Each structure stands twice: as structure tokens, then as C-alpha cells.
mmCIF file of C-alpha atoms and ligand atoms in Angstrom:
data_model
loop_
_atom_site.group_PDB
_atom_site.id
_atom_site.type_symbol
_atom_site.label_atom_id
_atom_site.label_comp_id
_atom_site.label_asym_id
_atom_site.label_seq_id
_atom_site.Cartn_x
_atom_site.Cartn_y
_atom_site.Cartn_z
ATOM 1 C CA MET A 1 -0.026 -0.070 -0.035
ATOM 2 C CA SER A 2 1.154 3.635 -0.716
ATOM 3 C CA ALA A 3 2.764 5.413 2.210
ATOM 4 C CA VAL A 4 1.362 8.675 3.595
ATOM 5 C CA ILE A 5 4.074 10.957 4.634
ATOM 6 C CA THR A 6 3.163 13.875 7.173
ATOM 7 C CA VAL A 7 5.363 16.610 7.690
ATOM 8 C CA ALA A 8 5.659 18.141 11.071
ATOM 9 C CA THR A 9 7.641 21.294 10.804
ATOM 10 C CA THR A 10 7.653 22.883 14.073
ATOM 11 C CA GLY A 11 6.025 21.199 17.130
ATOM 12 C CA PRO A 12 5.628 22.711 20.480
ATOM 13 C CA ILE A 13 9.118 22.764 22.178
ATOM 14 C CA ALA A 14 12.313 23.451 20.002
ATOM 15 C CA THR A 15 13.053 27.026 18.920
ATOM 16 C CA THR A 16 15.727 28.578 16.609
ATOM 17 C CA VAL A 17 18.163 28.568 19.345
ATOM 18 C CA SER A 18 18.431 24.668 18.905
ATOM 19 C CA ASN A 19 18.111 24.723 15.030
ATOM 20 C CA PRO A 20 17.943 28.069 13.202
ATOM 21 C CA ALA A 21 16.114 26.340 10.450
ATOM 22 C CA ILE A 22 12.945 25.633 12.394
ATOM 23 C CA PRO A 23 10.085 27.577 10.980
ATOM 24 C CA THR A 24 8.073 29.559 13.458
ATOM 25 C CA THR A 25 6.176 32.469 11.723
ATOM 26 C CA PRO A 26 3.138 31.552 9.700
ATOM 27 C CA GLU A 27 5.101 32.611 6.373
ATOM 28 C CA GLN A 28 8.057 30.356 7.610
ATOM 29 C CA ILE A 29 5.764 27.507 8.196
ATOM 30 C CA ALA A 30 3.773 27.860 5.012
ATOM 31 C CA GLY A 31 7.168 27.936 3.173
ATOM 32 C CA ALA A 32 8.388 24.833 4.747
ATOM 33 C CA VAL A 33 5.091 22.987 4.321
ATOM 34 C CA ALA A 34 5.151 23.965 0.640
ATOM 35 C CA ASP A 35 8.690 22.572 0.245
ATOM 36 C CA ALA A 36 7.543 19.284 2.008
ATOM 37 C CA TYR A 37 4.641 18.851 -0.147
ATOM 38 C CA GLU A 38 7.052 19.072 -3.234
ATOM 39 C CA ALA A 39 9.181 16.340 -1.507
ATOM 40 C CA GLY A 40 6.082 14.040 -1.126
ATOM 41 C CA ALA A 41 4.385 14.927 2.075
ATOM 42 C CA SER A 42 0.453 14.936 1.682
ATOM 43 C CA ILE A 43 -0.369 16.048 5.265
ATOM 44 C CA ALA A 44 0.940 19.025 7.263
ATOM 45 C CA HIS A 45 0.878 18.626 11.019
ATOM 46 C CA VAL A 46 0.848 22.240 11.987
ATOM 47 C CA HIS A 47 1.581 23.847 15.496
ATOM 48 C CA LEU A 48 1.605 27.751 15.748
ATOM 49 C CA ARG A 49 3.970 30.005 17.602
ATOM 50 C CA ASP A 50 3.587 33.576 18.689
ATOM 51 C CA GLU A 51 6.176 36.425 17.999
ATOM 52 C CA HIS A 52 8.506 35.223 20.754
ATOM 53 C CA GLU A 53 8.383 31.469 19.296
ATOM 54 C CA ARG A 54 6.066 30.392 22.164
ATOM 55 C CA PRO A 55 3.240 27.862 21.412
ATOM 56 C CA THR A 56 -0.036 29.512 20.721
ATOM 57 C CA ALA A 57 -3.670 28.632 19.977
ATOM 58 C CA ASP A 58 -4.352 32.117 18.717
ATOM 59 C CA LEU A 59 -6.991 31.798 16.171
ATOM 60 C CA GLY A 60 -5.891 34.642 14.050
ATOM 61 C CA VAL A 61 -2.393 33.090 13.798
ATOM 62 C CA ALA A 62 -4.052 29.818 12.974
ATOM 63 C CA ARG A 63 -6.104 31.162 10.179
ATOM 64 C CA ARG A 64 -3.213 33.161 8.719
ATOM 65 C CA THR A 65 -1.093 30.076 8.781
ATOM 66 C CA ILE A 66 -3.849 27.806 7.037
ATOM 67 C CA ASP A 67 -4.425 30.483 4.506
ATOM 68 C CA LEU A 68 -0.808 30.857 3.562
ATOM 69 C CA ILE A 69 -0.349 27.165 3.293
ATOM 70 C CA ALA A 70 -3.463 26.784 1.113
ATOM 71 C CA GLU A 71 -2.131 29.668 -1.144
ATOM 72 C CA ARG A 72 0.961 27.387 -1.839
ATOM 73 C CA CYS A 73 -0.308 23.997 -1.904
ATOM 74 C CA PRO A 74 -3.157 21.520 -1.729
ATOM 75 C CA ILE A 75 -1.662 19.621 1.316
ATOM 76 C CA LEU A 76 -4.151 18.309 3.673
ATOM 77 C CA ILE A 77 -3.847 20.120 7.068
ATOM 78 C CA GLN A 78 -3.885 18.522 10.404
ATOM 79 C CA LEU A 79 -4.012 21.135 13.346
ATOM 80 C CA SER A 80 -2.235 20.049 16.521
ATOM 81 C CA THR A 81 -4.776 20.567 19.417
ATOM 82 C CA GLY A 82 -1.704 19.442 21.713
ATOM 83 C CA VAL A 83 -0.461 22.991 20.972
ATOM 84 C CA GLY A 84 1.903 23.054 23.829
ATOM 85 C CA LEU A 85 2.374 22.276 27.520
ATOM 86 C CA SER A 86 1.594 25.909 28.577
ATOM 87 C CA VAL A 87 -1.763 26.411 26.766
ATOM 88 C CA PRO A 88 -4.932 25.590 28.501
ATOM 89 C CA PHE A 89 -7.195 22.929 26.969
ATOM 90 C CA VAL A 90 -10.038 25.251 26.567
ATOM 91 C CA ASP A 91 -7.946 27.390 24.224
ATOM 92 C CA ARG A 92 -6.397 24.379 22.443
ATOM 93 C CA GLU A 93 -9.909 22.922 21.608
ATOM 94 C CA LYS A 94 -11.150 26.077 20.023
ATOM 95 C CA LEU A 95 -8.800 25.344 16.934
ATOM 96 C CA VAL A 96 -11.154 22.663 15.461
ATOM 97 C CA GLU A 97 -13.676 25.410 14.994
ATOM 98 C CA LEU A 98 -11.479 26.307 11.900
ATOM 99 C CA ARG A 99 -12.408 22.880 10.449
ATOM 100 C CA PRO A 100 -9.167 21.459 9.311
ATOM 101 C CA ARG A 101 -9.307 18.199 7.644
ATOM 102 C CA MET A 102 -7.680 16.684 10.526
ATOM 103 C CA ALA A 103 -6.551 17.411 14.175
ATOM 104 C CA THR A 104 -4.686 15.561 16.771
ATOM 105 C CA LEU A 105 -6.546 14.166 19.862
ATOM 106 C CA ASN A 106 -4.396 13.388 22.811
ATOM 107 C CA PRO A 107 -6.248 10.869 24.991
ATOM 108 C CA CYS A 108 -4.544 11.181 28.286
ATOM 109 C CA THR A 109 -2.748 13.396 30.779
ATOM 110 C CA MET A 110 0.871 12.633 31.022
ATOM 111 C CA THR A 111 4.278 13.778 32.220
ATOM 112 C CA PHE A 112 5.823 15.193 28.944
ATOM 113 C CA ALA A 113 9.619 15.867 29.083
ATOM 114 C CA ASN A 114 9.950 18.340 31.980
ATOM 115 C CA GLY A 115 6.386 19.395 32.114
ATOM 116 C CA GLU A 116 2.681 18.160 32.437
ATOM 117 C CA PHE A 117 0.486 17.595 29.270
ATOM 118 C CA ARG A 118 -3.234 17.996 30.652
ATOM 119 C CA ASN A 119 -5.736 16.104 28.849
ATOM 120 C CA PRO A 120 -8.657 15.419 31.275
ATOM 121 C CA PRO A 121 -11.094 12.778 30.447
ATOM 122 C CA GLN A 122 -14.230 15.306 30.165
ATOM 123 C CA ASP A 123 -12.308 17.741 28.097
ATOM 124 C CA VAL A 124 -10.976 14.985 25.672
ATOM 125 C CA ARG A 125 -14.652 13.765 25.230
ATOM 126 C CA ARG A 126 -16.010 17.225 24.685
ATOM 127 C CA LEU A 127 -13.420 17.627 21.970
ATOM 128 C CA ALA A 128 -13.849 14.375 20.406
ATOM 129 C CA ALA A 129 -17.501 14.953 20.064
ATOM 130 C CA ARG A 130 -17.090 18.527 18.789
ATOM 131 C CA MET A 131 -14.707 16.981 16.250
ATOM 132 C CA GLN A 132 -17.183 14.543 15.111
ATOM 133 C CA GLU A 133 -19.654 17.173 14.615
ATOM 134 C CA LEU A 134 -17.559 19.255 12.620
ATOM 135 C CA GLY A 135 -16.379 16.260 10.470
ATOM 136 C CA VAL A 136 -12.672 16.791 11.701
ATOM 137 C CA LYS A 137 -10.840 13.399 11.497
ATOM 138 C CA ALA A 138 -9.082 12.699 14.598
ATOM 139 C CA GLU A 139 -5.253 11.642 14.615
ATOM 140 C CA LEU A 140 -4.953 9.755 17.916
ATOM 141 C CA GLU A 141 -1.508 10.091 19.602
ATOM 142 C CA ILE A 142 -0.826 7.222 21.840
ATOM 143 C CA TYR A 143 2.244 7.457 23.955
ATOM 144 C CA ASP A 144 1.522 4.406 26.011
ATOM 145 C CA THR A 145 -0.616 1.256 26.068
ATOM 146 C CA GLY A 146 -3.160 2.815 28.399
ATOM 147 C CA HIS A 147 -3.580 5.621 25.776
ATOM 148 C CA LEU A 148 -4.781 3.005 23.190
ATOM 149 C CA GLU A 149 -7.105 1.565 25.784
ATOM 150 C CA GLU A 150 -8.702 5.056 26.229
ATOM 151 C CA CYS A 151 -9.135 5.581 22.517
ATOM 152 C CA LEU A 152 -10.964 2.245 22.275
ATOM 153 C CA ARG A 153 -13.046 3.324 25.212
ATOM 154 C CA LEU A 154 -13.848 6.566 23.120
ATOM 155 C CA ARG A 155 -14.715 4.575 20.267
ATOM 156 C CA ASP A 156 -17.146 2.510 22.081
ATOM 157 C CA GLU A 157 -18.733 5.602 23.478
ATOM 158 C CA GLY A 158 -19.325 6.468 19.912
ATOM 159 C CA LEU A 159 -17.045 9.461 19.853
ATOM 160 C CA LEU A 160 -14.557 8.234 17.443
ATOM 161 C CA PRO A 161 -15.654 7.184 13.889
ATOM 162 C CA GLU A 162 -13.656 4.252 12.229
ATOM 163 C CA PRO A 163 -11.261 3.590 10.832
ATOM 164 C CA LEU A 164 -9.187 4.976 13.566
ATOM 165 C CA GLN A 165 -6.091 6.763 12.850
ATOM 166 C CA PHE A 166 -3.104 6.458 15.341
ATOM 167 C CA SER A 167 0.337 8.030 15.861
ATOM 168 C CA ILE A 168 2.340 5.652 17.922
ATOM 169 C CA VAL A 169 4.667 8.211 19.730
ATOM 170 C CA LEU A 170 7.979 6.659 20.805
ATOM 171 C CA GLY A 171 10.665 8.585 22.620
ATOM 172 C CA VAL A 172 8.946 11.371 24.639
ATOM 173 C CA ARG A 173 9.813 11.232 28.367
ATOM 174 C CA GLY A 174 6.845 10.323 30.164
ATOM 175 C CA GLY A 175 5.632 7.883 27.319
ATOM 176 C CA MET A 176 7.134 4.651 25.748
ATOM 177 C CA ALA A 177 10.778 4.657 25.009
ATOM 178 C CA ALA A 178 11.842 4.617 21.420
ATOM 179 C CA THR A 179 12.636 0.868 21.131
ATOM 180 C CA PRO A 180 11.740 -1.629 18.205
ATOM 181 C CA GLU A 181 9.980 -3.839 20.848
ATOM 182 C CA ASN A 182 7.594 -0.998 21.923
ATOM 183 C CA LEU A 183 6.858 -0.255 18.267
ATOM 184 C CA VAL A 184 6.123 -3.706 17.403
ATOM 185 C CA SER A 185 4.151 -4.375 20.676
ATOM 186 C CA MET A 186 1.765 -1.316 19.996
ATOM 187 C CA ALA A 187 1.284 -1.727 16.269
ATOM 188 C CA GLY A 188 0.147 -5.387 17.175
ATOM 189 C CA ARG A 189 -2.460 -4.253 19.561
ATOM 190 C CA LEU A 190 -4.082 -1.739 17.060
ATOM 191 C CA PRO A 191 -7.603 -2.724 15.851
ATOM 192 C CA ALA A 192 -7.748 -4.452 12.518
ATOM 193 C CA GLY A 193 -8.260 -1.676 9.857
ATOM 194 C CA SER A 194 -6.608 1.089 11.745
ATOM 195 C CA ILE A 195 -4.431 3.620 9.802
ATOM 196 C CA TRP A 196 -1.031 4.255 11.828
ATOM 197 C CA GLN A 197 2.234 5.992 11.700
ATOM 198 C CA VAL A 198 5.224 6.183 13.874
ATOM 199 C CA ILE A 199 6.297 9.475 15.604
ATOM 200 C CA ALA A 200 9.692 8.608 16.773
ATOM 201 C CA VAL A 201 10.972 11.506 18.741
ATOM 202 C CA GLY A 202 14.805 12.102 19.064
ATOM 203 C CA ARG A 203 17.881 9.961 18.290
ATOM 204 C CA ARG A 204 16.112 6.988 17.104
ATOM 205 C CA ASN A 205 13.856 8.828 14.604
ATOM 206 C CA LEU A 206 15.494 7.355 11.492
ATOM 207 C CA GLU A 207 15.673 3.816 12.411
ATOM 208 C CA LEU A 208 11.998 3.585 14.129
ATOM 209 C CA THR A 209 10.415 5.554 10.954
ATOM 210 C CA ALA A 210 12.091 2.917 8.873
ATOM 211 C CA MET A 211 10.584 0.148 11.000
ATOM 212 C CA GLY A 212 7.188 1.685 10.918
ATOM 213 C CA LEU A 213 7.260 1.838 7.111
ATOM 214 C CA ALA A 214 8.531 -1.837 7.060
ATOM 215 C CA LEU A 215 5.813 -3.025 9.184
ATOM 216 C CA GLY A 216 3.281 -1.208 6.774
ATOM 217 C CA GLY A 217 2.499 1.849 8.662
ATOM 218 C CA ASN A 218 2.754 5.402 7.421
ATOM 219 C CA ALA A 219 5.657 7.922 8.282
ATOM 220 C CA ARG A 220 5.978 11.496 9.834
ATOM 221 C CA ALA A 221 9.020 13.547 9.190
ATOM 222 C CA GLY A 222 10.052 16.941 10.468
ATOM 223 C CA MET A 223 11.717 19.091 12.988
ATOM 224 C CA GLU A 224 8.896 18.429 15.551
ATOM 225 C CA ASP A 225 10.479 15.087 16.056
ATOM 226 C CA THR A 226 13.973 15.459 15.308
ATOM 227 C CA LEU A 227 16.276 18.590 14.821
ATOM 228 C CA TYR A 228 19.207 16.348 13.364
ATOM 229 C CA LEU A 229 19.813 14.564 10.037
ATOM 230 C CA ARG A 230 22.173 12.341 11.818
ATOM 231 C CA LYS A 231 24.324 12.531 14.996
ATOM 232 C CA GLY A 232 26.133 15.932 15.219
ATOM 233 C CA GLU A 233 24.518 17.250 11.828
ATOM 234 C CA LEU A 234 21.595 19.595 12.070
ATOM 235 C CA ALA A 235 18.886 19.297 9.614
ATOM 236 C CA PRO A 236 19.091 22.008 7.181
ATOM 237 C CA SER A 237 15.290 22.011 6.575
ATOM 238 C CA ASN A 238 12.080 20.268 6.897
ATOM 239 C CA ARG A 239 12.345 19.212 3.451
ATOM 240 C CA ALA A 240 15.456 17.198 4.031
ATOM 241 C CA LEU A 241 13.907 15.161 6.478
ATOM 242 C CA VAL A 242 10.785 14.525 4.365
ATOM 243 C CA GLU A 243 13.241 13.521 1.500
ATOM 244 C CA ARG A 244 14.962 11.094 3.837
ATOM 245 C CA ALA A 245 11.546 9.526 4.694
ATOM 246 C CA THR A 246 10.335 9.260 1.173
ATOM 247 C CA ALA A 247 13.678 7.636 0.121
ATOM 248 C CA LEU A 248 13.042 5.145 2.922
ATOM 249 C CA ALA A 249 9.482 4.386 1.693
ATOM 250 C CA VAL A 250 10.620 4.076 -1.967
ATOM 251 C CA ALA A 251 13.554 1.802 -1.017
ATOM 252 C CA LEU A 252 10.902 -0.390 0.773
ATOM 253 C CA ASP A 253 8.838 -0.575 -2.427
ATOM 254 C CA ARG A 254 6.210 1.635 -1.121
ATOM 255 C CA LYS A 255 4.678 4.410 -3.391
ATOM 256 C CA ILE A 256 4.043 7.813 -1.974
ATOM 257 C CA ALA A 257 0.626 8.625 -1.497
ATOM 258 C CA SER A 258 -0.593 11.776 -3.198
ATOM 259 C CA VAL A 259 -3.266 14.133 -1.484
ATOM 260 C CA GLU A 260 -6.052 12.590 -3.426
ATOM 261 C CA GLU A 261 -4.878 9.045 -2.499
ATOM 262 C CA THR A 262 -4.437 10.003 1.038
ATOM 263 C CA VAL A 263 -7.977 11.342 1.180
ATOM 264 C CA GLY A 264 -9.065 7.899 0.139
ATOM 265 C CA LEU A 265 -6.841 5.989 2.430
ATOM 266 C CA LEU A 266 -7.925 7.876 5.460
ATOM 267 C CA GLY A 267 -11.443 7.929 4.646
ATOM 268 C CA LEU A 268 -11.748 11.886 4.992
ATOM 269 C CA ALA A 269 -14.878 13.522 4.267
HETATM 270 N N1 LIG B 301 5.272 16.386 19.763
HETATM 271 C C1 LIG B 301 4.283 15.265 20.049
HETATM 272 C C2 LIG B 301 4.956 14.006 20.381
HETATM 273 C C3 LIG B 301 0.074 17.093 19.393
HETATM 274 O O1 LIG B 301 0.581 17.736 18.279
HETATM 275 O O2 LIG B 301 -1.125 16.913 19.556
HETATM 276 C C4 LIG B 301 3.266 15.948 20.931
HETATM 277 C C5 LIG B 301 2.367 16.800 20.355
HETATM 278 C C6 LIG B 301 0.970 16.540 20.397
HETATM 279 O O3 LIG B 301 2.654 17.781 19.805
HETATM 280 ZN ZN1 LIG B 302 2.399 17.984 17.317
#
């Protein structure tokens, strides 16, 4: 099956201090997304930053970013409702009112690096219900086995339409370690027919992304997940990381899904 490549250009944490090439303004993010689209990405996972590079759920910044991306390319937009650890859930959830094609849904509260990522059960249910009303497909971010169980509960409560779409997140402190064993175990637990990708954060990004593709999953690439192309070598751009992921997929005999194919594969409205 074709591989869907998602670009995650910015994320919630790293700034230009760690890698000067990380895009943080709406213009820079749109430029990086357009480059990634040319390199094979069909989905853009979008985080927003304010003028001090801090994560924000500001709807004006979000609208401007979405509009600039749409002017440049027809990539599918997946807004992050994770946004950033410092942003309250009530602000994060408003982003889905902009009706992106997709948005992330983080099912559980957890320790996240040095902070706390708050996703209280009632708030998650309210957001899942609203996403369903608006026709915004949920990308379920699972950092541990219990998070998968919670997603299955949400599905059973009628809050998540199938097919379920998962990101198996490996390498966040507070969640599963980035090991092949954890990936194989999680992929094996997903309900039949699920769509999934690996989000491999940090040093083991390359090998776990390759493993995910080899196991039949999709791939995510970009500076949200790693700032390096290899040890000691900063990634010069998001495009370089997307090109690396598409090369892996092609080497494994997977075609790269176009935007139209991705709409079909993911069952998007
Ligand atoms: N960087 C991810 C592992 C989301 O976008 O919804 C966590 C995250 C969640 O940013
Ligand atoms: Zn994210």
C-alpha cells in the first residue's frame, strides 16, 4: 500500500536556538510545508507560535497560517490540538472550529519531558464530540498502552468514527521509550483496519521511522520530532527530513501517497 507522509515542521518545544532552520512564523511554516509537499508530504501537522516563538492557539495566527499554506499547495492540514504544554485545554480545543481536515486528539494526561501535558477525560470527550460534529478526523496520539485503551473506550462511546487513525509516539519522556520492541508491541495491539504512523522523537527517529514503514505503517518527518539528520548534523530544513522519509519508503517498495490517495486511504470527508 502507498505510504502517507506527514510533515511536522515545528512542534511545541524546540526553538531557533536549537536549530535556526525551524520555521516559527506563519510565513516560514507555510514555506516549509510547501517545500515538504513538493518532496512528497500529503499531510501537514501544524503547530503555531507567537512572535516570541512560544506555542499559541491564537485563532488569528492559525487562520493566517492555514491560508498561507492553502495559497501555496493543496496539502491536507492537520492542526495540533496538543499545541503546547503551557496552553490551557479550553484554548487548544477552539482550533477545531477552523475546520481543518484533521486534528490531533491526545487521550490522556501525562508527564511530557519536564512538564505536564493535561488532557482530562471530560475535556477529551468534549473535544472528540465536537470534532465529530464538525467532520474533523482525529489523529490519535498514543504514548503508552493505556492511551490506546482510552481511545478504544472513546470509540465504544461513539466518539470516534472508524477507521481509527493512530500515531504511535515513541521517545517522549513520560511515554514509551523509542525501542523496536515497543513499536512492534503497539502496532500489534491496534484494531484491525486502523491507519497508523510512527512518531519517533529524538535520536532513534530514523531507524524507528524505517521500521514503521517496513511494518506497513505511514511515516512522519520533520523538526517537531528531530532536529538532526544524523548525529552531530543539524537538519538544514524540514524538506531534507521529508526527502529522507520518502527515500526510505521508496527503498521499501512503497509508493508515496498523493493528496487524493491520502483522502481515500484515510476515509476523509
Ligand atoms: N510532539 C508530539 C509528540 C500534538 O501535536 O497533538 C506531541 C504533540 C501533540 O505535539
Ligand atoms: Zn504535534
